[in-house]
PDB file of C-alpha atoms in Angstrom:
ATOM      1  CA  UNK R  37       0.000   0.000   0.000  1.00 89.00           C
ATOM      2  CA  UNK R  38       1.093   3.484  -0.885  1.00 95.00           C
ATOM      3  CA  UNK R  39       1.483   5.896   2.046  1.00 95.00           C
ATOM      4  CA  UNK R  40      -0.283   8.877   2.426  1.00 96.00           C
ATOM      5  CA  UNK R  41       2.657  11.183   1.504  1.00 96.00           C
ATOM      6  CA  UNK R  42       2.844   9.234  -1.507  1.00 96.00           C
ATOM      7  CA  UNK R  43      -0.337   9.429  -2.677  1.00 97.00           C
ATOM      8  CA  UNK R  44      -0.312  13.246  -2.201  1.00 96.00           C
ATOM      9  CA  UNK R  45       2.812  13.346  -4.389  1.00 97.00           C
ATOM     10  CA  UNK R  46       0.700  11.816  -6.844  1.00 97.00           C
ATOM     11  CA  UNK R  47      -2.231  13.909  -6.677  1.00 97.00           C
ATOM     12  CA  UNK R  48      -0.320  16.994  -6.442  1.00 97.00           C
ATOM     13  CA  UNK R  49       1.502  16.290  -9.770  1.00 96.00           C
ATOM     14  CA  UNK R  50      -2.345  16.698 -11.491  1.00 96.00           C
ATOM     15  CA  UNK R  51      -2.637  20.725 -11.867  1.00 96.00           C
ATOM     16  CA  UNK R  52      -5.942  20.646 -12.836  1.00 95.00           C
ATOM     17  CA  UNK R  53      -6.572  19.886  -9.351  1.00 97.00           C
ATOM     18  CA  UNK R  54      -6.641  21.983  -6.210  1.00 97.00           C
ATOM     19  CA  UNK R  55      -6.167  20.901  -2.853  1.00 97.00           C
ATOM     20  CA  UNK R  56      -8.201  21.803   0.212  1.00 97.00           C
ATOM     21  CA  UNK R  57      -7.161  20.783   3.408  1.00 97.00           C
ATOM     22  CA  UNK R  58     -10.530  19.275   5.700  1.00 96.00           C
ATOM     23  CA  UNK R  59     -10.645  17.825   9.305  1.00 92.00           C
ATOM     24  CA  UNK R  60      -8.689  15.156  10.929  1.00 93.00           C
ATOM     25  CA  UNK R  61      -5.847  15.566   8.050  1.00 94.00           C
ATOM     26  CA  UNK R  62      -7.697  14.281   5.335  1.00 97.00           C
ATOM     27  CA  UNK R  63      -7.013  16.219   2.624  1.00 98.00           C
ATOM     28  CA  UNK R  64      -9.477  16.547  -0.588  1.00 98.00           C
ATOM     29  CA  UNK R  65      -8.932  17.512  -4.393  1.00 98.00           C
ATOM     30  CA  UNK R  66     -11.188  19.460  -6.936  1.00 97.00           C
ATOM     31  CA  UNK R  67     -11.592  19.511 -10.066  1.00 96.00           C
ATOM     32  CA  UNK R  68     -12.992  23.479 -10.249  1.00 93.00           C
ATOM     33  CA  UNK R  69     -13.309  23.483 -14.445  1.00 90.00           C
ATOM     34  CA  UNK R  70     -15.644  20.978 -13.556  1.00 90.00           C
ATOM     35  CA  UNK R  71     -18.917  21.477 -16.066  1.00 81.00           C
ATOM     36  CA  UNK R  72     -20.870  19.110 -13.399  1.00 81.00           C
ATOM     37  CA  UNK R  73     -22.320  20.249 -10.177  1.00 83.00           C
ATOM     38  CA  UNK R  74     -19.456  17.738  -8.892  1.00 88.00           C
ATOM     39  CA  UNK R  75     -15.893  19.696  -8.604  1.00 94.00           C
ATOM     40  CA  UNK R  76     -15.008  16.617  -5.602  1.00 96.00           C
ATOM     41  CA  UNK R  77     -12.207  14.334  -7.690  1.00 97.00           C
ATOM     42  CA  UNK R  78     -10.354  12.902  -4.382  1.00 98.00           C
ATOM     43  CA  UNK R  79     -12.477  12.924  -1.242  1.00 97.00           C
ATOM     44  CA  UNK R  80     -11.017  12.547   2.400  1.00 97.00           C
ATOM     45  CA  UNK R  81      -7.729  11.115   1.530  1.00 97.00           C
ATOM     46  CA  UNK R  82      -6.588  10.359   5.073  1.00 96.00           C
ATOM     47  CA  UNK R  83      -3.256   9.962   6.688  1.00 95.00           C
ATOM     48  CA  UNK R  84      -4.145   5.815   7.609  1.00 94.00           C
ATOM     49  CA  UNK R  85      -4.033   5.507   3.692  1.00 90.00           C
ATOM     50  CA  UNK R  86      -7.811   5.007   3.134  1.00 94.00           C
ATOM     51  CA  UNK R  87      -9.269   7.883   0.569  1.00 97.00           C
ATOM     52  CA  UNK R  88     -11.733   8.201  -2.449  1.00 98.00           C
ATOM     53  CA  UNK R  89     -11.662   9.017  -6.121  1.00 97.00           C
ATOM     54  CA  UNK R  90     -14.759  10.253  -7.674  1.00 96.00           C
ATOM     55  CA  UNK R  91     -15.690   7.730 -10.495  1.00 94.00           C
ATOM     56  CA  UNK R  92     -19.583   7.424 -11.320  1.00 90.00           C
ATOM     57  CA  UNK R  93     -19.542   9.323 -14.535  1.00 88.00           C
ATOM     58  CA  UNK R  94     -16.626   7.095 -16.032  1.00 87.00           C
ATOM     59  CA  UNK R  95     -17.564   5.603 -19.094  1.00 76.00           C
ATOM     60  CA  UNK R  96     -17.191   1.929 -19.383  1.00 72.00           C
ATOM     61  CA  UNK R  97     -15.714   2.197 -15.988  1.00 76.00           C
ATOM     62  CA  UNK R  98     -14.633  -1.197 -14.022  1.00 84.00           C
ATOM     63  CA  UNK R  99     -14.897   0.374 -10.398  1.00 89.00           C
ATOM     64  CA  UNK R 100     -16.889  -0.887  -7.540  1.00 89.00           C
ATOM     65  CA  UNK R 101     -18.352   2.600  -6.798  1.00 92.00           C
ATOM     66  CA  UNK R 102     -20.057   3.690  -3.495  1.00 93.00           C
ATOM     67  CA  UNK R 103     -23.768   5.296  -2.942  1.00 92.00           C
ATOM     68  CA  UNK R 104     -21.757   8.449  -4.069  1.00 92.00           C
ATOM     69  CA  UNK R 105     -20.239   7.265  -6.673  1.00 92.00           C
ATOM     70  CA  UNK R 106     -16.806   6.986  -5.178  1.00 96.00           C
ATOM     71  CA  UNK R 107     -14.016   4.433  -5.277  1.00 96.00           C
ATOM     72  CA  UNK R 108     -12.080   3.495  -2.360  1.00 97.00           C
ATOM     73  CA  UNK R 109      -8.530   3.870  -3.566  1.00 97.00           C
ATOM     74  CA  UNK R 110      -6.836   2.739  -0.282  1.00 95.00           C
ATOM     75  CA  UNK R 111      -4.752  -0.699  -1.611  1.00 96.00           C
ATOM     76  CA  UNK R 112      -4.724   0.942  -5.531  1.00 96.00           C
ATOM     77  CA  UNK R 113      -1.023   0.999  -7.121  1.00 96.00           C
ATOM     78  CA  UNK R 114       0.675   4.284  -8.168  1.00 97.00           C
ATOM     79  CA  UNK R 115      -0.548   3.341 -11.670  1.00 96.00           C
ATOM     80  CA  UNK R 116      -4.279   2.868 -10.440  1.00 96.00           C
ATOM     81  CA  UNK R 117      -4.273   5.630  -8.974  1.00 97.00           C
ATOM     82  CA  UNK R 118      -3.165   7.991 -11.723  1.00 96.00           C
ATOM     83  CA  UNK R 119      -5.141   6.384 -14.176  1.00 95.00           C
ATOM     84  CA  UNK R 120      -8.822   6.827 -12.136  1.00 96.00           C
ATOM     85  CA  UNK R 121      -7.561  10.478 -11.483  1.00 97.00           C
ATOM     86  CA  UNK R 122      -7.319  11.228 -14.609  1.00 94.00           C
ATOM     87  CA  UNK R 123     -10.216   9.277 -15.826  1.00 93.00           C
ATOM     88  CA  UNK R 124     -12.711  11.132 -13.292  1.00 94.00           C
ATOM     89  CA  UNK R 125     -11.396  14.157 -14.674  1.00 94.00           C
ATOM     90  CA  UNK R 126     -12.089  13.739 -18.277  1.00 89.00           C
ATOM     91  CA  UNK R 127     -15.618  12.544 -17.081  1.00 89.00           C
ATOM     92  CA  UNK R 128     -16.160  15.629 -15.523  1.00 90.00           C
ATOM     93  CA  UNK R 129     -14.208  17.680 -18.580  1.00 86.00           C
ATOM     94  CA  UNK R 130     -16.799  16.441 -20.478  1.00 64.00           C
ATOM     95  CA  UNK R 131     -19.329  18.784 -22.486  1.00 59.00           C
ATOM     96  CA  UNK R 132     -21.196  16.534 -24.516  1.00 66.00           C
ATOM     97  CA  UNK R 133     -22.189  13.831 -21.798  1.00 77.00           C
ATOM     98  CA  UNK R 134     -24.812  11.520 -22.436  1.00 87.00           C
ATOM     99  CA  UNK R 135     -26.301   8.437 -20.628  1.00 91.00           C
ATOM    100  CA  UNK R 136     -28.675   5.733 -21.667  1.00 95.00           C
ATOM    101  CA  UNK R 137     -30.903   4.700 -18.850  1.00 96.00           C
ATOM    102  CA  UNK R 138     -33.460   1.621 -19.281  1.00 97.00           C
ATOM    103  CA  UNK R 139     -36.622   0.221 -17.540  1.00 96.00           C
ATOM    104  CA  UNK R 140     -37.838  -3.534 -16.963  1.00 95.00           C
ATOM    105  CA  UNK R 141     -39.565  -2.699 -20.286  1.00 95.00           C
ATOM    106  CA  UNK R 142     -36.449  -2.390 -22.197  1.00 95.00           C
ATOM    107  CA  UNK R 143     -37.523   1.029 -23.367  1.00 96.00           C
ATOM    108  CA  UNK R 144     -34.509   3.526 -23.428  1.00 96.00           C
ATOM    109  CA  UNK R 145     -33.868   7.029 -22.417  1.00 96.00           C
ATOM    110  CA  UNK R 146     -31.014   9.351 -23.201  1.00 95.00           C
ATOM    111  CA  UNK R 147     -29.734  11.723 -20.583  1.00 94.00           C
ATOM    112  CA  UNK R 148     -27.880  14.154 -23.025  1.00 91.00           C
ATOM    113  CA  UNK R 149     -25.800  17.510 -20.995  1.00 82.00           C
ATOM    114  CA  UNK R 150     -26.344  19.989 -23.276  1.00 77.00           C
ATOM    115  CA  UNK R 151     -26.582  24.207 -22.893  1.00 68.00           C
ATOM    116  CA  UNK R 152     -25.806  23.563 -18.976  1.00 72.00           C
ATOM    117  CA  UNK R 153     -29.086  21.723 -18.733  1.00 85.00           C
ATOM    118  CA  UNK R 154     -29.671  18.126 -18.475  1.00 91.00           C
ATOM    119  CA  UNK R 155     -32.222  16.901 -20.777  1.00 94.00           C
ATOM    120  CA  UNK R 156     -34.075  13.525 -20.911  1.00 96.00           C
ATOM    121  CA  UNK R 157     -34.794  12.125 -24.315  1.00 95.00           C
ATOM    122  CA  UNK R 158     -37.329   9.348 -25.857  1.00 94.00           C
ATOM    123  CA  UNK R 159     -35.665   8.972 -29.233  1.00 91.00           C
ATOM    124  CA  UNK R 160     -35.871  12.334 -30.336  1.00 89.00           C
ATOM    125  CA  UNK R 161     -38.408  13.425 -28.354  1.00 94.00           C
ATOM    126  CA  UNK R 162     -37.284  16.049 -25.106  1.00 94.00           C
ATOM    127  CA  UNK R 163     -38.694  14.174 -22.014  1.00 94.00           C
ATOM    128  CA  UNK R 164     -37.627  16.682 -19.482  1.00 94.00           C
ATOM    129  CA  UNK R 165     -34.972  19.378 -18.503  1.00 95.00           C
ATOM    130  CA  UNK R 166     -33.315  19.780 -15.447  1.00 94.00           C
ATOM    131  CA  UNK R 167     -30.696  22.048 -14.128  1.00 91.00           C
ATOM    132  CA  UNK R 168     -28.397  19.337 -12.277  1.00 88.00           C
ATOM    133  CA  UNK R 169     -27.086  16.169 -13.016  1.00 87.00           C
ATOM    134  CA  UNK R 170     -28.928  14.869 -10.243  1.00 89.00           C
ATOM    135  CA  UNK R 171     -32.373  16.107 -10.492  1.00 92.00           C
ATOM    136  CA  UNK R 172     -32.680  14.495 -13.972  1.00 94.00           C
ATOM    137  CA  UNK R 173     -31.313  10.793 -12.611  1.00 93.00           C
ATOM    138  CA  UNK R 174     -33.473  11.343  -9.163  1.00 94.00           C
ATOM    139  CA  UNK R 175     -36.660  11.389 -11.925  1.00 96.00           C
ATOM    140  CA  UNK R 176     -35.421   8.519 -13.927  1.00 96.00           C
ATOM    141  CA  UNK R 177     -35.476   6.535 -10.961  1.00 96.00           C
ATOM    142  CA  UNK R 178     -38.482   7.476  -9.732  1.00 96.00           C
ATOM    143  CA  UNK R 179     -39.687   6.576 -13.070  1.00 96.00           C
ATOM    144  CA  UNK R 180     -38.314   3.241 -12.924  1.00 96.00           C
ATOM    145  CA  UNK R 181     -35.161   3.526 -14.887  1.00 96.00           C
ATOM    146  CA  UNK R 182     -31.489   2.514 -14.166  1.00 95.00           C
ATOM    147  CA  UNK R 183     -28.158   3.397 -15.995  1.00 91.00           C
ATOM    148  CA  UNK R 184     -27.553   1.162 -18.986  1.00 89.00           C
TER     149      UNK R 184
END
């Protein structure tokens, strides 16, 4: 396991990123050219080792994420590390986002960011807008749907 020192050194070498110190030590990095409401790349990386990398928005991603959609990073390599950094930041560099969400029924919606608005299509059809990210999944859940 990397120790905390060197997993700042890592982090630290990404200028994109800007550190804020929090409580207890743990230290967190964002992402502030962010064009989500999410800026949060590495959250409460603590001296013990343990810290998290921001990964839901990762296409084709291969991470066990949390409720937040954050990866525990604490046994990752150098390598691993690096490479989900930089991932979560091109997922957040992202303009032209869009998501496929499906029901039971197989029927498909498109979650397309677009104009700083997130809007819901059926085919070609607008569905709804919302202004965040999470508004629009919050009502495709509700709905019944799930990401693709």
């Amino acid at each position: 396991m990397l120790t905390f020192e060197e997993k700042l050194e890592i982090m630290e070498s990404f200028p994109e990123l800007r550190r804020k110190d929090v409580s207890l030590g743990r230290v967190n990095f964002h992402y502030e050219e962010s064009v989500h409401d999410k800026t949060t790349v590495v959250y409460h990386l603590h001296p013990n080792g343990n810290g998290f990398v921001y990964a839901e928005l990762i296409e084709n991603k291969n991470y066990l994420t949390d409720h937040k959609g954050m990866v525990n990073i604490r046994d990752f390599t150098e390598q691993q590390i690096r490479s989900i950094i930089k991932e979560s930041i091109e997922s957040l560099s992202e303009s032209t986002f869009e998501e496929i969400w499906v029901n039971h029924e197989k029927q498909e919606l498109r979650l397309v960011y677009d104009f700083d608005l997130w809007n819901i299509y059926a085919d070609d059809m607008l569905d709804g807008t919302f202004p965040t990210y999470n508004g629009a999944a919050n009502y495709l859940e509700q709905e019944g749907f799930a990401r693709k």
